[in-house]
């Protein structure tokens, strides 16, 4: 898929600017996460608070996706993306207040507002890529979405891990704000495309409309269910990862938890690059491949607490998210490929909301269980149950059955 993305970037100037803007936005999101999690770990926050920080970094995206879906009927996708980035910039005010006054609540509030803006962006980005790229270029759109998803961890957390503790928190906050400001400028430049009038006419010919679940084909329903299914399997492990880091024998929580997040992002970045662009449809319908990747993901997380050295722990997390993001890339491709231009923003927003509800419910439950059973047992119980449910869902929605 990387070759397909590079080919599209060479062809479209607006796509270059969009990718650069999203990259900088992801840098800011990663720095926000490093600052929030790093300070909470330094302040010896309990496991439930760490899980709550993870939950609030995603759950408000439900409301954001509702807003984003409605705005897609009134504003252009670029206008929505710029608005979302502006809201993300203002969320740093809460983060700054929390840093100055050592208030965990303000840090969590900043995560919530940032998640709201992220939810607004998701349907707008899907609509933008579906409208203005040809069908044969959808692998490039899939690569862009999945790579942007990983960039906040690879770049933002990568940079953040290197400089956290060496620069004062307010300096990190200033870098965070600068990344958002530059992202807004690049998105504004991307919206001024040479073929803007032509694209405006195309938008009028493909007016956004809301989907009805009962009118969807079985393949479309499957495409929408895959995102919350992936979230249900991955959430217990990812939500408890900072707490799991504390169980490693040789490292402190602060020095180990953030590198684990970086290893996660590297796996997320590399996963989609393993997929050939010309065979994504067959891979997306291959239940054995999807289940195998999910088993690899959970197997690595189950082994993590028993890792004797830090390097092995980082390798396990890298492999886990290499596998999980293969699934994420195929899920993203399924949404883009199986819905029309009129329905893509509604379908992606609804799938995003189901994912958010899944993440929120499971992560809160996992955090509560972790306080009573410990993070290791809680993660094993919750992720194992989610995998079993996911396997049943894949079987019931398998493509051969649907086409029969």
Short mmCIF file of C-alpha atoms in Angstrom, two decimals:
data_model
loop_
_atom_site.label_atom_id
_atom_site.label_comp_id
_atom_site.label_asym_id
_atom_site.label_seq_id
_atom_site.Cartn_x
_atom_site.Cartn_y
_atom_site.Cartn_z
CA UNK A 1 0.00 0.00 0.00
CA UNK A 2 2.94 2.33 0.48
CA UNK A 3 3.62 2.38 -3.27
CA UNK A 4 -0.02 3.22 -3.97
CA UNK A 5 0.13 6.09 -1.46
CA UNK A 6 3.36 7.48 -2.89
CA UNK A 7 1.90 7.35 -6.39
CA UNK A 8 -1.19 9.31 -5.26
CA UNK A 9 0.91 11.86 -3.37
CA UNK A 10 2.91 12.56 -6.53
CA UNK A 11 -0.30 13.10 -8.50
CA UNK A 12 -2.29 15.32 -6.12
CA UNK A 13 -0.89 18.52 -4.58
CA UNK A 14 -3.83 18.83 -2.18
CA UNK A 15 -3.16 15.30 -0.92
CA UNK A 16 0.46 16.21 -0.11
CA UNK A 17 -0.69 19.20 1.94
CA UNK A 18 -3.42 17.14 3.61
CA UNK A 19 -0.96 14.41 4.57
CA UNK A 20 1.50 16.97 5.95
CA UNK A 21 -1.24 18.67 7.97
CA UNK A 22 -2.51 15.41 9.40
CA UNK A 23 1.06 14.39 10.20
CA UNK A 24 1.63 17.55 12.25
CA UNK A 25 -1.73 17.14 13.94
CA UNK A 26 -0.75 13.61 14.89
CA UNK A 27 2.52 14.95 16.28
CA UNK A 28 0.52 17.23 18.57
CA UNK A 29 -1.78 14.40 19.64
CA UNK A 30 1.21 12.23 20.50
CA UNK A 31 2.83 14.98 22.57
CA UNK A 32 -0.46 15.49 24.42
CA UNK A 33 -0.60 11.79 25.26
CA UNK A 34 3.02 11.72 26.44
CA UNK A 35 2.52 14.75 28.64
CA UNK A 36 -0.70 13.42 30.11
CA UNK A 37 0.43 9.85 30.75
CA UNK A 38 3.92 10.87 31.84
CA UNK A 39 2.61 13.28 34.47
CA UNK A 40 -0.01 10.84 35.72
CA UNK A 41 2.66 8.18 36.12
CA UNK A 42 4.96 10.64 37.92
CA UNK A 43 2.09 11.61 40.22
CA UNK A 44 1.57 7.89 41.05
CA UNK A 45 -1.99 7.86 39.72
CA UNK A 46 -3.89 4.60 40.43
CA UNK A 47 -4.58 2.07 37.67
CA UNK A 48 -8.21 3.17 37.35
CA UNK A 49 -7.11 6.77 36.68
CA UNK A 50 -4.71 5.60 33.97
CA UNK A 51 -7.51 3.61 32.34
CA UNK A 52 -9.81 6.61 32.66
CA UNK A 53 -7.21 8.73 30.84
CA UNK A 54 -7.21 6.17 28.01
CA UNK A 55 -11.02 6.07 27.97
CA UNK A 56 -11.41 9.86 27.87
CA UNK A 57 -8.93 10.00 24.99
CA UNK A 58 -11.48 8.09 22.90
CA UNK A 59 -15.03 8.12 24.38
CA UNK A 60 -15.90 11.80 23.65
CA UNK A 61 -15.17 10.99 20.01
CA UNK A 62 -18.68 9.50 19.95
CA UNK A 63 -20.20 12.97 20.28
CA UNK A 64 -17.58 14.32 17.91
CA UNK A 65 -18.57 11.86 15.20
CA UNK A 66 -22.24 12.86 15.57
CA UNK A 67 -21.27 16.50 15.12
CA UNK A 68 -18.93 15.64 12.25
CA UNK A 69 -21.59 13.61 10.43
CA UNK A 70 -24.08 16.49 10.63
CA UNK A 71 -21.47 19.03 9.56
CA UNK A 72 -20.66 16.93 6.47
CA UNK A 73 -24.09 17.96 5.13
CA UNK A 74 -23.35 21.67 5.57
CA UNK A 75 -19.61 22.24 5.31
CA UNK A 76 -16.83 20.97 3.10
CA UNK A 77 -14.58 18.25 4.55
CA UNK A 78 -11.65 20.67 4.68
CA UNK A 79 -13.66 23.17 6.70
CA UNK A 80 -14.58 20.45 9.19
CA UNK A 81 -10.97 19.31 9.50
CA UNK A 82 -9.80 22.87 10.15
CA UNK A 83 -12.53 23.36 12.76
CA UNK A 84 -11.55 20.12 14.48
CA UNK A 85 -7.88 21.15 14.60
CA UNK A 86 -8.86 24.52 16.07
CA UNK A 87 -10.80 22.79 18.84
CA UNK A 88 -7.81 20.53 19.47
CA UNK A 89 -5.62 23.63 19.81
CA UNK A 90 -7.94 25.16 22.40
CA UNK A 91 -7.97 21.90 24.38
CA UNK A 92 -4.35 22.61 25.28
CA UNK A 93 -5.62 25.33 27.63
CA UNK A 94 -6.96 22.63 29.96
CA UNK A 95 -3.70 20.76 29.68
CA UNK A 96 -1.73 23.86 30.61
CA UNK A 97 -3.94 24.46 33.65
CA UNK A 98 -3.38 20.88 34.79
CA UNK A 99 0.39 21.20 34.39
CA UNK A 100 0.55 24.47 36.34
CA UNK A 101 -1.69 23.32 39.19
CA UNK A 102 -0.92 19.56 39.17
CA UNK A 103 -4.58 18.69 38.62
CA UNK A 104 -5.30 15.30 37.09
CA UNK A 105 -8.86 16.39 36.31
CA UNK A 106 -7.65 19.10 33.94
CA UNK A 107 -5.41 16.62 32.13
CA UNK A 108 -8.36 14.29 31.66
CA UNK A 109 -10.52 17.17 30.44
CA UNK A 110 -7.91 18.07 27.82
CA UNK A 111 -7.95 14.46 26.60
CA UNK A 112 -11.74 14.62 26.35
CA UNK A 113 -11.81 17.77 24.20
CA UNK A 114 -9.05 16.41 21.96
CA UNK A 115 -11.05 13.19 21.49
CA UNK A 116 -14.12 15.26 20.57
CA UNK A 117 -12.18 16.98 17.79
CA UNK A 118 -10.79 13.65 16.59
CA UNK A 119 -14.30 12.25 16.29
CA UNK A 120 -15.31 15.22 14.16
CA UNK A 121 -12.43 14.59 11.77
CA UNK A 122 -13.10 10.91 11.07
CA UNK A 123 -16.23 11.16 8.84
CA UNK A 124 -14.86 14.28 7.12
CA UNK A 125 -11.60 12.56 6.21
CA UNK A 126 -13.40 9.47 4.90
CA UNK A 127 -15.70 11.65 2.81
CA UNK A 128 -12.80 13.70 1.44
CA UNK A 129 -10.78 10.68 0.36
CA UNK A 130 -13.77 8.82 -1.09
CA UNK A 131 -14.96 11.86 -3.06
CA UNK A 132 -11.69 12.96 -4.58
CA UNK A 133 -9.79 9.73 -5.21
CA UNK A 134 -10.67 7.18 -7.87
CA UNK A 135 -11.76 3.66 -6.98
CA UNK A 136 -8.39 2.20 -7.96
CA UNK A 137 -6.75 4.71 -5.59
CA UNK A 138 -8.63 3.51 -2.50
CA UNK A 139 -5.60 1.53 -1.26
CA UNK A 140 -3.77 4.87 -1.11
CA UNK A 141 -6.63 6.32 0.95
CA UNK A 142 -6.49 3.30 3.24
CA UNK A 143 -2.74 3.69 3.66
CA UNK A 144 -3.11 7.38 4.48
CA UNK A 145 -5.79 6.79 7.12
CA UNK A 146 -3.91 3.96 8.81
CA UNK A 147 -0.54 5.74 8.70
CA UNK A 148 -2.06 8.90 10.17
CA UNK A 149 -3.58 6.71 12.86
CA UNK A 150 -0.08 5.48 13.75
CA UNK A 151 1.84 8.73 13.25
CA UNK A 152 0.69 10.28 16.51
CA UNK A 153 2.38 7.43 18.36
CA UNK A 154 5.44 6.98 16.15
CA UNK A 155 6.28 10.67 15.84
CA UNK A 156 4.47 12.37 18.69
CA UNK A 157 5.24 9.78 21.34
CA UNK A 158 8.64 9.06 19.81
CA UNK A 159 9.64 12.70 20.13
CA UNK A 160 7.86 13.00 23.46
CA UNK A 161 9.61 10.00 24.99
CA UNK A 162 12.99 11.40 23.97
CA UNK A 163 12.42 14.85 25.42
CA UNK A 164 10.06 14.12 28.32
CA UNK A 165 11.94 14.86 31.50
CA UNK A 166 14.59 16.88 29.62
CA UNK A 167 12.32 19.81 28.77
CA UNK A 168 9.86 21.44 31.16
CA UNK A 169 6.20 20.47 30.63
CA UNK A 170 5.29 23.98 29.49
CA UNK A 171 7.90 23.75 26.73
CA UNK A 172 6.31 20.51 25.55
CA UNK A 173 2.97 22.26 25.63
CA UNK A 174 4.30 25.07 23.43
CA UNK A 175 5.61 22.54 20.87
CA UNK A 176 2.22 20.86 20.97
CA UNK A 177 0.44 24.15 20.22
CA UNK A 178 2.86 24.95 17.37
CA UNK A 179 2.12 21.61 15.68
CA UNK A 180 -1.62 22.34 15.71
CA UNK A 181 -1.13 25.86 14.32
CA UNK A 182 1.02 24.58 11.45
CA UNK A 183 -1.50 21.80 10.75
CA UNK A 184 -4.32 24.34 10.45
CA UNK A 185 -2.24 26.41 8.01
CA UNK A 186 -1.47 23.36 5.82
CA UNK A 187 -5.10 22.23 5.77
CA UNK A 188 -6.16 25.74 4.75
CA UNK A 189 -3.63 25.65 1.91
CA UNK A 190 -4.82 22.20 0.83
CA UNK A 191 -8.41 23.40 0.60
CA UNK A 192 -7.39 25.88 -2.11
CA UNK A 193 -7.04 23.29 -4.84
CA UNK A 194 -6.53 24.16 -8.53
CA UNK A 195 -9.51 21.97 -9.42
CA UNK A 196 -11.71 23.33 -6.64
CA UNK A 197 -14.62 24.23 -8.95
CA UNK A 198 -14.65 20.76 -10.49
CA UNK A 199 -14.61 19.11 -7.06
CA UNK A 200 -17.41 21.41 -5.91
CA UNK A 201 -19.55 20.20 -8.80
CA UNK A 202 -18.74 16.61 -7.92
CA UNK A 203 -19.82 17.25 -4.32
CA UNK A 204 -23.17 18.54 -5.54
CA UNK A 205 -23.67 15.42 -7.65
CA UNK A 206 -22.93 13.21 -4.62
CA UNK A 207 -24.92 14.86 -1.83
CA UNK A 208 -24.33 13.38 1.60
CA UNK A 209 -27.18 11.22 2.93
CA UNK A 210 -27.76 9.11 6.04
CA UNK A 211 -27.67 5.32 5.84
CA UNK A 212 -30.35 2.94 7.09
CA UNK A 213 -29.09 -0.28 8.67
CA UNK A 214 -31.99 -2.36 7.32
CA UNK A 215 -31.26 -1.26 3.75
CA UNK A 216 -27.58 -2.19 3.85
CA UNK A 217 -26.26 -5.29 2.14
CA UNK A 218 -24.75 -8.05 4.35
CA UNK A 219 -21.28 -7.05 3.13
CA UNK A 220 -21.87 -3.43 4.11
CA UNK A 221 -23.12 -4.49 7.53
CA UNK A 222 -20.04 -6.65 8.00
CA UNK A 223 -17.80 -3.73 7.03
CA UNK A 224 -19.35 -1.55 9.74
CA UNK A 225 -19.20 -4.23 12.43
CA UNK A 226 -15.50 -4.96 11.94
CA UNK A 227 -14.30 -1.73 13.55
CA UNK A 228 -16.07 -2.27 16.91
CA UNK A 229 -15.07 -5.96 16.77
CA UNK A 230 -11.40 -4.99 16.49
CA UNK A 231 -11.85 -2.48 19.31
CA UNK A 232 -13.41 -5.09 21.60
CA UNK A 233 -10.41 -7.39 21.20
CA UNK A 234 -7.72 -4.75 21.49
CA UNK A 235 -9.12 -2.45 24.17
CA UNK A 236 -8.43 -4.52 27.33
CA UNK A 237 -4.76 -4.90 26.46
CA UNK A 238 -4.18 -1.31 25.32
CA UNK A 239 -6.13 0.27 28.18
CA UNK A 240 -4.16 -1.70 30.76
CA UNK A 241 -0.75 -1.36 29.08
CA UNK A 242 0.54 1.39 31.44
CA UNK A 243 -0.54 -0.70 34.43
CA UNK A 244 0.98 -3.84 32.89
CA UNK A 245 4.29 -2.00 32.56
CA UNK A 246 4.42 -1.81 36.35
CA UNK A 247 4.53 -5.59 36.55
CA UNK A 248 7.76 -5.80 34.52
CA UNK A 249 10.59 -6.76 36.84
CA UNK A 250 13.47 -4.51 35.84
CA UNK A 251 12.07 -1.11 34.95
CA UNK A 252 10.15 1.62 36.68
CA UNK A 253 6.69 2.52 35.40
CA UNK A 254 7.68 5.88 33.95
CA UNK A 255 10.77 4.63 32.11
CA UNK A 256 9.01 1.59 30.64
CA UNK A 257 5.41 2.63 29.93
CA UNK A 258 6.26 5.38 27.43
CA UNK A 259 8.71 3.26 25.36
CA UNK A 260 5.99 0.58 25.20
CA UNK A 261 3.69 3.20 23.66
CA UNK A 262 6.39 3.99 21.11
CA UNK A 263 6.80 0.30 20.22
CA UNK A 264 3.03 0.16 19.78
CA UNK A 265 3.13 3.02 17.30
CA UNK A 266 5.97 1.49 15.29
CA UNK A 267 3.96 -1.70 14.91
CA UNK A 268 0.89 0.29 13.86
CA UNK A 269 2.96 2.09 11.26
CA UNK A 270 4.52 -1.02 9.74
CA UNK A 271 1.44 -3.27 9.78
CA UNK A 272 -0.38 -1.79 6.75
CA UNK A 273 2.86 -1.76 4.74
CA UNK A 274 2.80 -5.58 4.71
CA UNK A 275 -0.36 -5.65 2.59
CA UNK A 276 -0.19 -5.58 -1.23
CA UNK A 277 -2.51 -2.94 -2.65
CA UNK A 278 -3.93 -5.18 -5.41
CA UNK A 279 -5.35 -7.87 -3.11
CA UNK A 280 -6.93 -5.94 -0.24
CA UNK A 281 -10.48 -7.04 -1.04
CA UNK A 282 -9.67 -10.75 -0.70
CA UNK A 283 -7.69 -10.16 2.48
CA UNK A 284 -10.52 -8.13 4.01
CA UNK A 285 -12.90 -11.08 3.54
CA UNK A 286 -10.47 -13.71 4.83
CA UNK A 287 -11.65 -14.69 8.32
CA UNK A 288 -8.66 -16.96 8.93
CA UNK A 289 -6.23 -14.12 8.30
CA UNK A 290 -8.17 -11.74 10.54
CA UNK A 291 -8.40 -14.25 13.40
CA UNK A 292 -4.74 -15.19 13.07
CA UNK A 293 -3.71 -11.54 13.38
CA UNK A 294 -5.93 -11.08 16.44
CA UNK A 295 -4.47 -14.21 18.06
CA UNK A 296 -0.94 -12.93 17.47
CA UNK A 297 -1.93 -9.60 19.02
CA UNK A 298 -3.37 -11.16 22.18
CA UNK A 299 -0.62 -13.77 22.46
CA UNK A 300 2.02 -11.04 22.59
CA UNK A 301 0.12 -9.12 25.24
CA UNK A 302 -0.43 -12.22 27.34
CA UNK A 303 3.33 -12.84 27.30
CA UNK A 304 4.21 -9.22 28.11
CA UNK A 305 3.99 -9.42 31.94
CA UNK A 306 6.35 -12.40 31.96
CA UNK A 307 9.04 -10.77 29.82
CA UNK A 308 12.38 -10.95 31.68
CA UNK A 309 14.00 -8.02 29.85
CA UNK A 310 12.79 -4.69 28.51
CA UNK A 311 13.92 -5.36 24.92
CA UNK A 312 11.75 -8.48 24.67
CA UNK A 313 8.76 -6.56 26.03
CA UNK A 314 9.21 -3.88 23.36
CA UNK A 315 9.47 -6.57 20.68
CA UNK A 316 6.25 -8.21 21.82
CA UNK A 317 4.35 -4.92 21.67
CA UNK A 318 5.76 -4.17 18.22
CA UNK A 319 4.65 -7.57 16.85
CA UNK A 320 1.25 -7.28 18.55
CA UNK A 321 0.41 -4.00 16.86
CA UNK A 322 1.97 -5.05 13.59
CA UNK A 323 -0.73 -7.74 13.52
CA UNK A 324 -3.57 -5.58 14.82
CA UNK A 325 -2.99 -2.82 12.29
CA UNK A 326 -3.12 -5.30 9.43
CA UNK A 327 -6.69 -5.86 10.60
CA UNK A 328 -7.29 -2.12 11.01
CA UNK A 329 -6.10 -1.43 7.46
CA UNK A 330 -8.42 -4.10 6.05
CA UNK A 331 -11.34 -2.76 8.09
CA UNK A 332 -10.68 0.77 6.81
CA UNK A 333 -10.47 -0.46 3.22
CA UNK A 334 -13.76 -2.32 3.64
CA UNK A 335 -15.57 0.84 4.69
CA UNK A 336 -14.16 2.90 1.83
CA UNK A 337 -14.72 0.22 -0.81
CA UNK A 338 -18.22 -0.94 0.14
CA UNK A 339 -20.01 2.40 0.55
CA UNK A 340 -20.87 5.04 -2.03
CA UNK A 341 -19.74 8.65 -1.90
CA UNK A 342 -23.16 9.68 -0.61
CA UNK A 343 -23.04 7.26 2.32
CA UNK A 344 -19.37 7.00 3.32
CA UNK A 345 -19.41 9.80 5.90
CA UNK A 346 -22.54 8.40 7.58
CA UNK A 347 -21.23 4.82 7.55
CA UNK A 348 -17.79 5.74 8.87
CA UNK A 349 -19.23 8.00 11.56
CA UNK A 350 -21.60 5.29 12.76
CA UNK A 351 -18.87 2.63 12.79
CA UNK A 352 -16.64 5.08 14.68
CA UNK A 353 -19.37 5.63 17.29
CA UNK A 354 -19.82 1.90 17.79
CA UNK A 355 -16.08 1.59 18.20
CA UNK A 356 -16.01 4.41 20.76
CA UNK A 357 -18.81 2.87 22.81
CA UNK A 358 -17.01 -0.47 22.72
CA UNK A 359 -13.72 1.09 23.82
CA UNK A 360 -15.36 3.09 26.58
CA UNK A 361 -17.40 0.26 28.07
CA UNK A 362 -14.69 -2.38 27.91
CA UNK A 363 -11.88 -0.13 29.17
CA UNK A 364 -13.88 1.02 32.19
CA UNK A 365 -14.80 -2.58 32.99
CA UNK A 366 -11.19 -3.66 32.54
CA UNK A 367 -9.99 -0.89 34.83
CA UNK A 368 -12.47 -1.88 37.52
CA UNK A 369 -11.46 -5.53 37.28
CA UNK A 370 -7.78 -4.55 37.40
CA UNK A 371 -8.27 -2.94 40.81
CA UNK A 372 -9.73 -6.20 42.17
CA UNK A 373 -8.00 -8.95 40.18
CA UNK A 374 -4.82 -7.20 39.09
CA UNK A 375 -4.09 -5.94 35.55
CA UNK A 376 -2.72 -9.25 34.24
CA UNK A 377 -5.72 -11.40 35.08
CA UNK A 378 -8.16 -8.64 34.12
CA UNK A 379 -6.53 -8.28 30.70
CA UNK A 380 -6.52 -12.03 30.07
CA UNK A 381 -10.18 -12.47 31.03
CA UNK A 382 -11.52 -9.48 29.09
CA UNK A 383 -9.46 -9.96 25.94
CA UNK A 384 -10.13 -13.70 25.80
CA UNK A 385 -13.88 -13.18 26.05
CA UNK A 386 -13.76 -10.44 23.41
CA UNK A 387 -11.80 -12.68 21.03
CA UNK A 388 -14.39 -15.44 21.38
CA UNK A 389 -17.21 -13.01 20.62
CA UNK A 390 -15.25 -11.60 17.69
CA UNK A 391 -14.71 -15.08 16.24
CA UNK A 392 -18.45 -15.75 16.39
CA UNK A 393 -19.17 -12.41 14.69
CA UNK A 394 -16.71 -13.13 11.88
CA UNK A 395 -18.28 -16.56 11.35
CA UNK A 396 -21.83 -15.19 11.22
CA UNK A 397 -20.88 -12.43 8.74
CA UNK A 398 -18.50 -14.45 6.54
CA UNK A 399 -18.66 -13.41 2.90
CA UNK A 400 -19.38 -16.89 1.51
CA UNK A 401 -22.45 -17.14 3.73
CA UNK A 402 -23.63 -13.65 2.81
CA UNK A 403 -23.38 -14.30 -0.91
CA UNK A 404 -25.18 -17.62 -0.72
#
